[in-house]
PDB file of C-alpha atoms in Angstrom:
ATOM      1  CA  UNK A  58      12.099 -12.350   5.940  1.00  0.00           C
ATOM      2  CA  UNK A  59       8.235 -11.668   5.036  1.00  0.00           C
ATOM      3  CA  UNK A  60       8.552 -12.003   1.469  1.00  0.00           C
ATOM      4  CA  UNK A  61       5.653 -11.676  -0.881  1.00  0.00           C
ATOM      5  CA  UNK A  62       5.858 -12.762  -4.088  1.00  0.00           C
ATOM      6  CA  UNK A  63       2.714 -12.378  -7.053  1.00  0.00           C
ATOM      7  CA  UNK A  64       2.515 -14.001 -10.305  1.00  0.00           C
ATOM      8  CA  UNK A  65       2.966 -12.451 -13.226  1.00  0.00           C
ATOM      9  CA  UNK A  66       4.091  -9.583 -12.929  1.00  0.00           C
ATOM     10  CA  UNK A  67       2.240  -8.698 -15.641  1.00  0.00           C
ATOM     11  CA  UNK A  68      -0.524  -9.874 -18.403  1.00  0.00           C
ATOM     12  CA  UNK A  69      -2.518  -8.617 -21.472  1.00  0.00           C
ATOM     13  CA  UNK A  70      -4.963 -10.186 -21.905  1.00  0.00           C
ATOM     14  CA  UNK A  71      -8.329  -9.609 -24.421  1.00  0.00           C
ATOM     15  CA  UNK A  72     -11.042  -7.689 -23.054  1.00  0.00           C
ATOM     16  CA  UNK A  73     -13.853 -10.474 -21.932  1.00  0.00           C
ATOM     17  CA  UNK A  74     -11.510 -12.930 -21.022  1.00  0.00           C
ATOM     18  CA  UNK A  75     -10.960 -14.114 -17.424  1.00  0.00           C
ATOM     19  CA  UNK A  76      -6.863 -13.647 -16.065  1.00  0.00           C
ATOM     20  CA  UNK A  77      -5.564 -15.175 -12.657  1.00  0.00           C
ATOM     21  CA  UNK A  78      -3.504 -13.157 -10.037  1.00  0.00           C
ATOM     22  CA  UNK A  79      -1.440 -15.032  -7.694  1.00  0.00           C
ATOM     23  CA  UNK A  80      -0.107 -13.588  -4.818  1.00  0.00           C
ATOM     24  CA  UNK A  81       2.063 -15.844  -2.153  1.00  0.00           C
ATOM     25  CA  UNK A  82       3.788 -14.891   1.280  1.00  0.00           C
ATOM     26  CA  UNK A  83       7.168 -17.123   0.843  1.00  0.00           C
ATOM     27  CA  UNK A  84       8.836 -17.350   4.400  1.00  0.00           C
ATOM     28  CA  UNK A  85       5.583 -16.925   6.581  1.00  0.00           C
ATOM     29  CA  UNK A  86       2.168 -17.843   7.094  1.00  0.00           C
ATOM     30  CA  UNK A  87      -0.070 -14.955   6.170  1.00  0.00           C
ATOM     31  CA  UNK A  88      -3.305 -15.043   8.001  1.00  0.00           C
ATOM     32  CA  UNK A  89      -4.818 -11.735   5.852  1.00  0.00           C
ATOM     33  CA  UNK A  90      -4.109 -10.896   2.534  1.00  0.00           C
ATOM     34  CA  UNK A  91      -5.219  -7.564   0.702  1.00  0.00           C
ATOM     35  CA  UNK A  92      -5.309  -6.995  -2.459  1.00  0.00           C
ATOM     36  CA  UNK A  93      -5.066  -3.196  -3.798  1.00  0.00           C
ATOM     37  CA  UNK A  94      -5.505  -1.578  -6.923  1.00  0.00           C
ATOM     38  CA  UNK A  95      -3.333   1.509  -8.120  1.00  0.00           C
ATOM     39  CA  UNK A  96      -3.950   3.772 -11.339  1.00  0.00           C
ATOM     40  CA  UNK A  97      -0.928   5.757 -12.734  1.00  0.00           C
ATOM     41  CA  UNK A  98       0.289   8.640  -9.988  1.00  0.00           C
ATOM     42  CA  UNK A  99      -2.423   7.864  -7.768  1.00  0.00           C
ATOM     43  CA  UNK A 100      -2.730   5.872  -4.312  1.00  0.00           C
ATOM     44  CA  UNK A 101      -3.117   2.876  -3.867  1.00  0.00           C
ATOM     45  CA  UNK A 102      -6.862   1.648  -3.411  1.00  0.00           C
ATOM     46  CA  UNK A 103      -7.750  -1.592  -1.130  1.00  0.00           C
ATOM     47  CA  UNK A 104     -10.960  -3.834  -3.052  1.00  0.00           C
ATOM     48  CA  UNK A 105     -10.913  -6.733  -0.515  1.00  0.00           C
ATOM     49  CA  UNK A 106      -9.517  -7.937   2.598  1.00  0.00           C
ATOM     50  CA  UNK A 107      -9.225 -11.910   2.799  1.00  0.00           C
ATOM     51  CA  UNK A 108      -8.602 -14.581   5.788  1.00  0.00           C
ATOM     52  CA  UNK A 109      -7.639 -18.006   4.995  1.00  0.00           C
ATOM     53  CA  UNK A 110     -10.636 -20.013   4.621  1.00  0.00           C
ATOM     54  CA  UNK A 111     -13.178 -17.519   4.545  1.00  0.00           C
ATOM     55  CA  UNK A 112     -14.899 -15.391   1.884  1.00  0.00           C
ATOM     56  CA  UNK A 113     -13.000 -12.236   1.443  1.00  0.00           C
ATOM     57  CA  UNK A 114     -14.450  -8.616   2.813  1.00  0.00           C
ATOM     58  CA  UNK A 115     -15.080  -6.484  -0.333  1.00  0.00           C
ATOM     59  CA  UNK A 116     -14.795  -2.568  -0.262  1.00  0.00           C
ATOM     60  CA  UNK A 117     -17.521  -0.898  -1.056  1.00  0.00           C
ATOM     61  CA  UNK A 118     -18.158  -0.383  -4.664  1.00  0.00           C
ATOM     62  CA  UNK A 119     -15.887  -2.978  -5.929  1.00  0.00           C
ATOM     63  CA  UNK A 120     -17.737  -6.160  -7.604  1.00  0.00           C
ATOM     64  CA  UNK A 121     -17.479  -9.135  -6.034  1.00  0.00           C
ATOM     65  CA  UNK A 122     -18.102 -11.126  -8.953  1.00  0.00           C
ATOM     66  CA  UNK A 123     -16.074  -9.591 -10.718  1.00  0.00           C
ATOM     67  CA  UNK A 124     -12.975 -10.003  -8.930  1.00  0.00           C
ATOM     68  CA  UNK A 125     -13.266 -13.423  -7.262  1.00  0.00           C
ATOM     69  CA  UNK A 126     -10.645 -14.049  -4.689  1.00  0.00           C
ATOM     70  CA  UNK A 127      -9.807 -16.900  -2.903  1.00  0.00           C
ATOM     71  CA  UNK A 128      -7.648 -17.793  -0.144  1.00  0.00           C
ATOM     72  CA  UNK A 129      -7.265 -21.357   0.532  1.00  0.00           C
ATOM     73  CA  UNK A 130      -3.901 -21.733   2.452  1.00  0.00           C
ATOM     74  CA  UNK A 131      -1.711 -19.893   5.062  1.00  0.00           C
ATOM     75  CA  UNK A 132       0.510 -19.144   1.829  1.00  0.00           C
ATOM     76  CA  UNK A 133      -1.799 -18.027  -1.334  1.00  0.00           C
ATOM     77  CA  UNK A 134      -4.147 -16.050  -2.012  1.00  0.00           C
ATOM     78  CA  UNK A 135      -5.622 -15.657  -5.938  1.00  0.00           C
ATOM     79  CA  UNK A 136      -7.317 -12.563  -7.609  1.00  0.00           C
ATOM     80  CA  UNK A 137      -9.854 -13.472 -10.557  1.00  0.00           C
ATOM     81  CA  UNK A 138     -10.801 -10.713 -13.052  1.00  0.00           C
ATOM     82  CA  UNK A 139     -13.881 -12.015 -14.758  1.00  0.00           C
ATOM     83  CA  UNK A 140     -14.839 -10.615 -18.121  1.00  0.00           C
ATOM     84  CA  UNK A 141     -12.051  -7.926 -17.859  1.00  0.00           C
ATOM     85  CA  UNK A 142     -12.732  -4.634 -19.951  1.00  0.00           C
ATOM     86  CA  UNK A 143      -9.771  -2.198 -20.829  1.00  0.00           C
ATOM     87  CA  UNK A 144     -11.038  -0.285 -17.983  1.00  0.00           C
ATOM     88  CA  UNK A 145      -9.921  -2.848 -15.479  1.00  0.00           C
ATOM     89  CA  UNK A 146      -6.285  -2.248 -16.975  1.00  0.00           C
ATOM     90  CA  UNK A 147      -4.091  -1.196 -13.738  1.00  0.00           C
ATOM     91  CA  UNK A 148      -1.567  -1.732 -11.396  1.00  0.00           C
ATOM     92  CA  UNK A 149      -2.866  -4.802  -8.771  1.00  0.00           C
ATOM     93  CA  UNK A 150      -0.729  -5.162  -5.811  1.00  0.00           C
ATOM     94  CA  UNK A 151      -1.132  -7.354  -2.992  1.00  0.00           C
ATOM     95  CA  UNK A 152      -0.515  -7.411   0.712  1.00  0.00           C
ATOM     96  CA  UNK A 153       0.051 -10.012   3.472  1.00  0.00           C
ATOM     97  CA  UNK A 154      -0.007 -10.148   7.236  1.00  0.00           C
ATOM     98  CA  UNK A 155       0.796 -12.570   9.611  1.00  0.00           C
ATOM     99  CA  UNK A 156       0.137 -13.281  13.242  1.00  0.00           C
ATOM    100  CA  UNK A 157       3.693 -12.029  14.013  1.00  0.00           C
ATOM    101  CA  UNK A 158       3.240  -9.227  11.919  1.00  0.00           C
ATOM    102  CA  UNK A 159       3.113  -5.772  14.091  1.00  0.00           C
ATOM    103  CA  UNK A 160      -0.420  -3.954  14.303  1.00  0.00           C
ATOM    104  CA  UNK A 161      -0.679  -2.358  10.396  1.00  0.00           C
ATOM    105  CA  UNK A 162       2.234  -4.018   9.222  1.00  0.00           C
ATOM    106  CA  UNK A 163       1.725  -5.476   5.876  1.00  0.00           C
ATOM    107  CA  UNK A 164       4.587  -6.586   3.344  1.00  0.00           C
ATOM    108  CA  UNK A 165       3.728  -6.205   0.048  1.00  0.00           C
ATOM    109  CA  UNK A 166       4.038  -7.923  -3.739  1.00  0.00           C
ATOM    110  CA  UNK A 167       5.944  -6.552  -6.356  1.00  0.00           C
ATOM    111  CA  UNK A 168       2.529  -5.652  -8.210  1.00  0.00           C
ATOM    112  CA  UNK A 169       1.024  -7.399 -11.398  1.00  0.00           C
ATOM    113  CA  UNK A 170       0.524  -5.053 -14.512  1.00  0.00           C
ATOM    114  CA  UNK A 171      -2.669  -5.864 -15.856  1.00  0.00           C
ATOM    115  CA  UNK A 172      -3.489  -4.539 -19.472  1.00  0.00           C
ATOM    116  CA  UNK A 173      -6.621  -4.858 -21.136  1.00  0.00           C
ATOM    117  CA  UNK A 174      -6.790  -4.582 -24.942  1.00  0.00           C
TER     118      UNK A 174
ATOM    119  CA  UNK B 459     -15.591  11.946   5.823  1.00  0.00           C
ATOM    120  CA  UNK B 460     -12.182  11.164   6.590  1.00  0.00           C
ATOM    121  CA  UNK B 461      -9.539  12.112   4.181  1.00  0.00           C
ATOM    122  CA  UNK B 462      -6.210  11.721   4.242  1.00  0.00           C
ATOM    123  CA  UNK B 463      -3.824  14.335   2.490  1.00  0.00           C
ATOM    124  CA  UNK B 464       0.089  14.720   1.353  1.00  0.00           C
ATOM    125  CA  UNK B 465       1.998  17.195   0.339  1.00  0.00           C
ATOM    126  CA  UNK B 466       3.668  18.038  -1.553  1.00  0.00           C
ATOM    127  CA  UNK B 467       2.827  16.081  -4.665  1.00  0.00           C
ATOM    128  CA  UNK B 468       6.054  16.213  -5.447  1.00  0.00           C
ATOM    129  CA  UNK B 469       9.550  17.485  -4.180  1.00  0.00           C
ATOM    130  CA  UNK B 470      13.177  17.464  -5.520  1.00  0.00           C
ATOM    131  CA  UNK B 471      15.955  18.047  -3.129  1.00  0.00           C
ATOM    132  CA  UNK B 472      19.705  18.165  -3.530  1.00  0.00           C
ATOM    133  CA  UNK B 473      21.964  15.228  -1.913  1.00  0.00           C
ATOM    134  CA  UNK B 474      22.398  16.099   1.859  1.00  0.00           C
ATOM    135  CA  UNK B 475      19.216  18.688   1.781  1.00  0.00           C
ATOM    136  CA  UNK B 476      16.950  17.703   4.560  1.00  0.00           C
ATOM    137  CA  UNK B 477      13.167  18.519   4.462  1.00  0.00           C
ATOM    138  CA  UNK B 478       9.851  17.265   5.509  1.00  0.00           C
ATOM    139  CA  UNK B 479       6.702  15.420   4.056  1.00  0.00           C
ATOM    140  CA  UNK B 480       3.972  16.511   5.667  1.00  0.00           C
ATOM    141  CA  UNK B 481       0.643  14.050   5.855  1.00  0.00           C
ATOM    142  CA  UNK B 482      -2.781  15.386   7.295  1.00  0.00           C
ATOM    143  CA  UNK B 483      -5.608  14.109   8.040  1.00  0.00           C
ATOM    144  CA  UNK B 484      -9.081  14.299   8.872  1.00  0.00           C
ATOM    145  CA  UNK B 485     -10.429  10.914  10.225  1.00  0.00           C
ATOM    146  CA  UNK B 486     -12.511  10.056  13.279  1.00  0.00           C
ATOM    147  CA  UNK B 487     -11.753   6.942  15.218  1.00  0.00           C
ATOM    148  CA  UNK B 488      -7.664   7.010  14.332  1.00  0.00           C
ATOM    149  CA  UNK B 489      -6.063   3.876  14.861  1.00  0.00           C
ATOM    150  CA  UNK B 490      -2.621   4.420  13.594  1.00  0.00           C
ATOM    151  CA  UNK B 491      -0.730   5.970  10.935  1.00  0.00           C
ATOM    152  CA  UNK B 492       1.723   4.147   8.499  1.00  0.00           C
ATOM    153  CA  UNK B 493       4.509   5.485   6.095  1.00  0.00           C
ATOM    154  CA  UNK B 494       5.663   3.701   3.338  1.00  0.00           C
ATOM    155  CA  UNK B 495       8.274   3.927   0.466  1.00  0.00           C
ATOM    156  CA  UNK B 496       7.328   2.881  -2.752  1.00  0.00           C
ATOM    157  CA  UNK B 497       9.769   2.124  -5.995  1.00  0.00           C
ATOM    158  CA  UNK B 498       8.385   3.095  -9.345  1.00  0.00           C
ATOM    159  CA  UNK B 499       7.020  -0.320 -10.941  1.00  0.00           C
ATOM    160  CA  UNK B 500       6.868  -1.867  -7.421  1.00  0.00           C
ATOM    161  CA  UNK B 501       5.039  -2.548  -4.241  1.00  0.00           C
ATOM    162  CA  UNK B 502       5.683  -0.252  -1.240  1.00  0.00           C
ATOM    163  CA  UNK B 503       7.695  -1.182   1.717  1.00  0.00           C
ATOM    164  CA  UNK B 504       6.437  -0.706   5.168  1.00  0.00           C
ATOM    165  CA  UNK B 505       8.582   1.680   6.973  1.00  0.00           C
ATOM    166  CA  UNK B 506       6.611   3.079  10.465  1.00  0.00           C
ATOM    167  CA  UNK B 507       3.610   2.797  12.363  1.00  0.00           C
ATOM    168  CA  UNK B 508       2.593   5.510  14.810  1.00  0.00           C
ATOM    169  CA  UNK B 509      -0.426   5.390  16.764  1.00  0.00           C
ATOM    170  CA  UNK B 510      -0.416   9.036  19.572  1.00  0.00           C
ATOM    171  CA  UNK B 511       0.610  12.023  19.177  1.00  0.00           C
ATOM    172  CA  UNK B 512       4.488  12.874  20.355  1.00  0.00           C
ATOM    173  CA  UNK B 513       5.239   9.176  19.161  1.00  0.00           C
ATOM    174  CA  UNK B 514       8.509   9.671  16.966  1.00  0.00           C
ATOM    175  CA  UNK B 515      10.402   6.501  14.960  1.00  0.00           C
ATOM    176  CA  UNK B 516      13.248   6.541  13.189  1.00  0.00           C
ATOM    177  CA  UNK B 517      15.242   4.268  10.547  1.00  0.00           C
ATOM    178  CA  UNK B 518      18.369   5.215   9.171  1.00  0.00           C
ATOM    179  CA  UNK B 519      17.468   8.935   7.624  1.00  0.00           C
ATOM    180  CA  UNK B 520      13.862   9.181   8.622  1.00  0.00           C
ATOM    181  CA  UNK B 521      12.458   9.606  11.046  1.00  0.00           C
ATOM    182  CA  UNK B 522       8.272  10.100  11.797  1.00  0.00           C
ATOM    183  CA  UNK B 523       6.234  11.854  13.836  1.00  0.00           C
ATOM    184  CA  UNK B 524       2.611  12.568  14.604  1.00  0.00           C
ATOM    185  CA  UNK B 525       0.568  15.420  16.077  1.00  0.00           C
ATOM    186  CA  UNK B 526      -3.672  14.912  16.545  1.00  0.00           C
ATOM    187  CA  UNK B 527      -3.955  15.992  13.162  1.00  0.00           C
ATOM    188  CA  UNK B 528      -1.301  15.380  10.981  1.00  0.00           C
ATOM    189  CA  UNK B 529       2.431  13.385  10.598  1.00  0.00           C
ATOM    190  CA  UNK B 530       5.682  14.235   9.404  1.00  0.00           C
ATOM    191  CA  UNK B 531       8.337  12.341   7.826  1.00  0.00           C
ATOM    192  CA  UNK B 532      11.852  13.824   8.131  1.00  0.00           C
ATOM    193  CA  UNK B 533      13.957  13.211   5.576  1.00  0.00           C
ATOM    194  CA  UNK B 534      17.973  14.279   6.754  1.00  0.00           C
ATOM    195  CA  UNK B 535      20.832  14.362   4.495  1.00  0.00           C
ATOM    196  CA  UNK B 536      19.186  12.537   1.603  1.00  0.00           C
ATOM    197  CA  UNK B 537      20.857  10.673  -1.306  1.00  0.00           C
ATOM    198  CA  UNK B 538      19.875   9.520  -4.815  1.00  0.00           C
ATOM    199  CA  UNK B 539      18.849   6.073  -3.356  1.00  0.00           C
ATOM    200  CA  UNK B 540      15.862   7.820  -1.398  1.00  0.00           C
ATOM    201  CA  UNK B 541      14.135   9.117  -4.275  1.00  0.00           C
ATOM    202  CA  UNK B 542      11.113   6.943  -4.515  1.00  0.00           C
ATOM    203  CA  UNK B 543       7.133   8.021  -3.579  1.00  0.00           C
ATOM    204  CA  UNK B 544       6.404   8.076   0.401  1.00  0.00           C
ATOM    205  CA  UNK B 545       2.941   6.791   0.841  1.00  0.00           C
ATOM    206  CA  UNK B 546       1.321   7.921   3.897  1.00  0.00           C
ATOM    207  CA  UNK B 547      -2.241   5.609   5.426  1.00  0.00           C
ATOM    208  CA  UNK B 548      -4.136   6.072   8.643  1.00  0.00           C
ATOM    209  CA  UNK B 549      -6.206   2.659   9.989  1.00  0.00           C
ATOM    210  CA  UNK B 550      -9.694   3.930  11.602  1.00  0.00           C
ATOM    211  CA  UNK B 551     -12.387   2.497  12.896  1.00  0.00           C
ATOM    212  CA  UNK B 552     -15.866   3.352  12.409  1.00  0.00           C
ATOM    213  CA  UNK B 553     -18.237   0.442  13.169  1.00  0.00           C
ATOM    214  CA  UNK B 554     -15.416  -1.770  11.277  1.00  0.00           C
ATOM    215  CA  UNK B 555     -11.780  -1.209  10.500  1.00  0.00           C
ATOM    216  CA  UNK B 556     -10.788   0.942   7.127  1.00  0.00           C
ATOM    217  CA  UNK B 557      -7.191   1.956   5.551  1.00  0.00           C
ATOM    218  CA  UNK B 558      -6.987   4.968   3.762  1.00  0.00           C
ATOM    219  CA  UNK B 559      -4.095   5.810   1.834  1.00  0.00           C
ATOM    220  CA  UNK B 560      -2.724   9.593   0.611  1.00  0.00           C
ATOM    221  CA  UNK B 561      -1.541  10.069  -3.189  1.00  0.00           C
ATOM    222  CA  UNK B 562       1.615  10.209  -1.915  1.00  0.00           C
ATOM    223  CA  UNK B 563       5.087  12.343  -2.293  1.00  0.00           C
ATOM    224  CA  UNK B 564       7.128  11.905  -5.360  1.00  0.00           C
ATOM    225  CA  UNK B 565      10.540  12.556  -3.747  1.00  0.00           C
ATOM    226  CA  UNK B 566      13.749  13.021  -5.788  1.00  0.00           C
ATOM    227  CA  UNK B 567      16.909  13.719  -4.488  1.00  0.00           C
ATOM    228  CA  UNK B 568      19.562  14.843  -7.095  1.00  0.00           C
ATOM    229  CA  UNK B 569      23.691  14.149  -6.500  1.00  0.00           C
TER     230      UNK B 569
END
């Protein structure tokens, strides 16, 4: 149980184009979804915390606009990298909790390899 | 400002060599601590959550524990299959709820 899937699992895509992160909790409803960031041998960062039907809680520093995220159902939550740059090339992983889900438990996707060229 | 540090970066053990990963850290407001295993290429997996000092959990050949200012994660009798990076995170609160995560331990266990 508390699988969470993401889709693709990776993308290249040409710097100033937009490219769509999905990320999906299969087996249980996932009231908060995270979404991280992680650059070769380092930790993982969060950007934004989101609960389903409401705007998502950025960390500060990361662009709102720029990574639009949206979670519209108990099951999926989407990242949106606007006008990507080569410098937005990285690992983006994301997390899901439910209302069964222990205090800091979160399951995680298998990641989405995002390169920039 | 709180910080949360591993070490080492990066440790390689023989099969059935136990040893520790230490994470400390320097946080006000603690509202638990979290280990994690992650596979190269893939998202981590949760493994513990410890929240006072003395608490101890275990799963299969680790086992955690926590002191006021840092956690350990015991690894006994490893083999191959652990090798992986253990991610260590604390949850605090400071006028709203924050997770910061260590770089982690690179841990490889040779057979």
């Amino acid at each position: 149980g508390a699988v969470v899937s993401q889709h693709p699992s990776w993308v290249i895509c040409k710097s100033g184009t937009s490219v769509k992160i999905e990320c999906r909790s299969l087996d249980f409803q996932a009231t908060t979804m995270f979404w991280y960031r992680q650059f070769p041998k380092q930790s993982l960062m969060l950007m934004a915390t989101s609960n389903e039907g409401s705007k998502a809680t950025y960390e500060q520093g990361v662009e709102k606009d720029k990574f639009l995220i949206n979670h519209a159902s108990l099951t999926l939550s989407t990242l949106t990298v606007t006008s990507a740059h080569p410098e937005d090339s990285s690992f983006y992983i994301c997390s899901a909790r439910g209302l069964r889900s222990r205090a800091g438990e979160q399951y995680f996707g298998p990641g989405t390899r995002l390169t920039v060229t | 400002e709180d910080q949360v540090t591993q070490s080492p970066e990066a440790l390689r053990l023989q099969e059935g060599e136990s040893s520790s990963l230490n994470c400390s850290y320097t946080v006000s407001g603690l509202r638990g601590l979290f280990w994690y295993r992650q596979d190269p290429g893939k998202g981590p997996e949760f493994l513990f959550t410890l929240y006072s000092a003395g608490e101890e959990k275990e799963k299969e050949r680790l086992k955690a524990t926590l002191t006021k200012k840092e956690s350990f994660l015991h690894i006994t009798a490893p083999k191959p299959e652990d090798s992986a990076t253990y991610l260590c995170a604390v949850r605090v609160y400071t006028g709203g709820f924050k997770t910061i995560f260590g770089a982690g331990t690179r841990l490889f266990v040779k057979a």
